[in-house]
Coordinates of C-alpha atoms in Angstrom, one line a residue:
M22 CA 0.0 0.0 0.0
M23 CA 1.2 3.5 -0.8
T24 CA 2.3 5.5 2.2
N25 CA 0.5 8.8 3.0
D26 CA 3.6 10.7 1.9
E27 CA 3.6 9.0 -1.5
I28 CA -0.1 9.7 -1.9
V29 CA 0.5 13.4 -0.9
D30 CA 3.4 13.7 -3.3
S31 CA 1.3 12.3 -6.2
L32 CA -1.6 14.6 -5.4
N33 CA 0.7 17.6 -4.9
D34 CA 2.1 16.9 -8.4
L35 CA -1.5 17.1 -9.8
I36 CA -2.1 20.3 -7.9
K37 CA 0.9 21.8 -9.5
I38 CA -0.4 20.7 -12.9
N39 CA -3.7 22.4 -12.2
N40 CA -1.8 25.5 -11.1
D41 CA -0.1 25.4 -14.6
R42 CA -3.5 25.0 -16.2
I43 CA -4.8 28.0 -14.3
N44 CA -1.9 30.2 -15.3
G45 CA -2.1 29.1 -18.9
F46 CA -5.8 29.5 -19.3
E47 CA -5.9 32.8 -17.5
K48 CA -3.2 34.1 -19.9
A49 CA -5.1 32.6 -22.8
A50 CA -8.4 34.2 -21.8
E51 CA -6.7 37.6 -21.5
D52 CA -4.7 37.5 -24.7
I53 CA -7.0 35.8 -27.2
E54 CA -9.1 38.1 -29.4
D55 CA -11.8 35.4 -30.0
P56 CA -14.7 35.8 -27.5
E57 CA -15.7 32.2 -27.8
L58 CA -12.3 30.9 -26.9
A59 CA -11.9 33.6 -24.1
S60 CA -15.1 32.2 -22.5
L61 CA -13.9 28.6 -22.9
F62 CA -10.6 29.5 -21.3
K63 CA -12.3 31.3 -18.4
N64 CA -14.4 28.2 -17.8
L65 CA -11.3 25.9 -17.9
T66 CA -9.6 28.2 -15.4
S67 CA -12.6 27.6 -13.0
Q68 CA -12.4 23.9 -13.7
S69 CA -8.7 23.9 -12.8
R70 CA -9.4 25.7 -9.5
K71 CA -12.2 23.2 -8.7
F72 CA -9.8 20.3 -9.4
R73 CA -7.1 22.0 -7.2
S74 CA -9.5 22.4 -4.4
E75 CA -10.7 18.8 -4.5
L76 CA -7.1 17.5 -4.6
A77 CA -6.2 19.8 -1.6
D78 CA -9.2 18.5 0.4
N79 CA -8.0 14.9 -0.1
I80 CA -4.4 15.9 0.9
V81 CA -5.7 17.6 4.1
R82 CA -7.9 14.6 4.8
I83 CA -4.9 12.3 5.0
G84 CA -2.8 14.7 6.9
G85 CA -0.7 16.2 4.2
V86 CA 0.5 19.7 3.3
V87 CA -0.8 21.4 0.2
P88 CA 1.5 23.3 -2.1
G89 CA 0.9 27.0 -2.6
V90 CA -1.2 28.3 -5.5
D91 CA 1.9 29.7 -7.1
E92 CA 3.8 26.4 -7.2
T93 CA 4.0 24.9 -10.6
S94 CA 5.5 21.8 -12.2
T95 CA 8.6 23.5 -13.6
G96 CA 10.2 20.2 -14.6
S97 CA 7.2 18.6 -16.3
K98 CA 5.9 18.3 -19.8
I99 CA 2.8 20.2 -18.9
H100 CA 4.8 23.2 -17.8
R101 CA 6.6 23.2 -21.1
A102 CA 3.3 22.9 -22.9
W103 CA 2.0 26.0 -21.1
I104 CA 5.1 27.9 -22.1
D105 CA 4.3 27.0 -25.7
I106 CA 0.7 28.2 -25.2
K107 CA 1.9 31.5 -23.9
A108 CA 4.3 31.8 -26.8
A109 CA 1.6 31.0 -29.2
F110 CA -0.2 34.2 -28.2
T111 CA 2.4 36.4 -29.7
G112 CA 0.7 35.8 -33.0
K113 CA -2.7 35.0 -31.5
D114 CA -3.4 32.5 -34.2
R115 CA -6.5 30.5 -33.2
N116 CA -5.3 27.2 -34.6
T117 CA -1.8 27.5 -33.0
V118 CA -3.4 28.4 -29.6
L119 CA -5.8 25.4 -29.8
E120 CA -3.0 23.0 -30.9
S121 CA -0.9 24.1 -27.9
C122 CA -3.9 23.7 -25.6
V123 CA -4.5 20.2 -26.9
F124 CA -0.8 19.4 -26.2
G125 CA -1.1 20.7 -22.7
E126 CA -4.3 18.8 -22.0
N127 CA -2.7 15.6 -23.3
A128 CA 0.2 16.1 -20.9
A129 CA -2.3 16.6 -18.0
V130 CA -4.2 13.5 -19.0
E131 CA -1.0 11.5 -19.0
E132 CA -0.1 12.7 -15.5
Y133 CA -3.5 11.7 -14.2
E134 CA -3.3 8.3 -15.8
E135 CA 0.1 7.8 -14.3
A136 CA -1.2 8.7 -10.8
L137 CA -4.1 6.2 -11.3
E138 CA -1.7 3.4 -12.2
D139 CA -1.0 2.7 -8.6
E140 CA -3.8 0.3 -7.5
Q141 CA -3.0 1.1 -3.8
I142 CA -4.6 4.6 -3.9
P143 CA -7.5 4.8 -1.5
S144 CA -10.9 4.5 -3.2
H145 CA -12.1 8.0 -2.3
I146 CA -9.0 9.5 -3.8
R147 CA -9.2 7.2 -6.9
Q148 CA -12.8 8.4 -7.4
T149 CA -11.7 12.0 -7.4
L150 CA -8.9 11.4 -9.8
S151 CA -11.0 9.3 -12.1
T152 CA -13.7 12.0 -12.3
Q153 CA -11.2 14.7 -12.9
L154 CA -9.5 12.6 -15.6
D155 CA -12.8 12.1 -17.4
E156 CA -13.4 15.8 -17.4
L157 CA -9.8 16.4 -18.7
R158 CA -10.4 14.0 -21.5
H159 CA -13.6 15.7 -22.4
T160 CA -11.9 19.1 -22.3
R161 CA -9.1 17.9 -24.5
D162 CA -11.5 16.4 -27.0
Q163 CA -13.6 19.7 -27.0
I164 CA -10.5 21.7 -27.7
A165 CA -9.3 19.3 -30.4
T166 CA -12.7 19.6 -32.1
L167 CA -12.5 23.4 -32.1
R168 CA -8.9 23.1 -33.5
D169 CA -10.1 20.7 -36.2
V170 CA -12.9 22.9 -37.5
T171 CA -10.4 25.8 -37.5
E172 CA -8.0 24.1 -39.8

């Protein structure tokens, strides 16, 4: 069985990923000139905050310490993806922005899938992660559809 410290570390990594998502989608909502995408990015910022809160609740429930809202996953693929998203706004090209968002969401999905690979995660935490993963997949697919109709 995973130790509480291992569970907390795993959940903290996911919190940092959601902090990355918040930073990326906030920047996207501010910089994009497309009102439809700005609205979507604001909704995804809210989704990320909700995910972060749910993860933090689980960490506290098992006696762990939650990372600050400014802590991000500087060494991860998702951090690099959000750097790419921010860079894409220099041209503000809709397709480039959406492609970068799909890349970032794919990285987030992979991190959640990796966290769920450990069968020793307590069921209440597994349920939270599974629900969030389903929503992330839906988000990724939604953004991919928008990208595909833009091409």
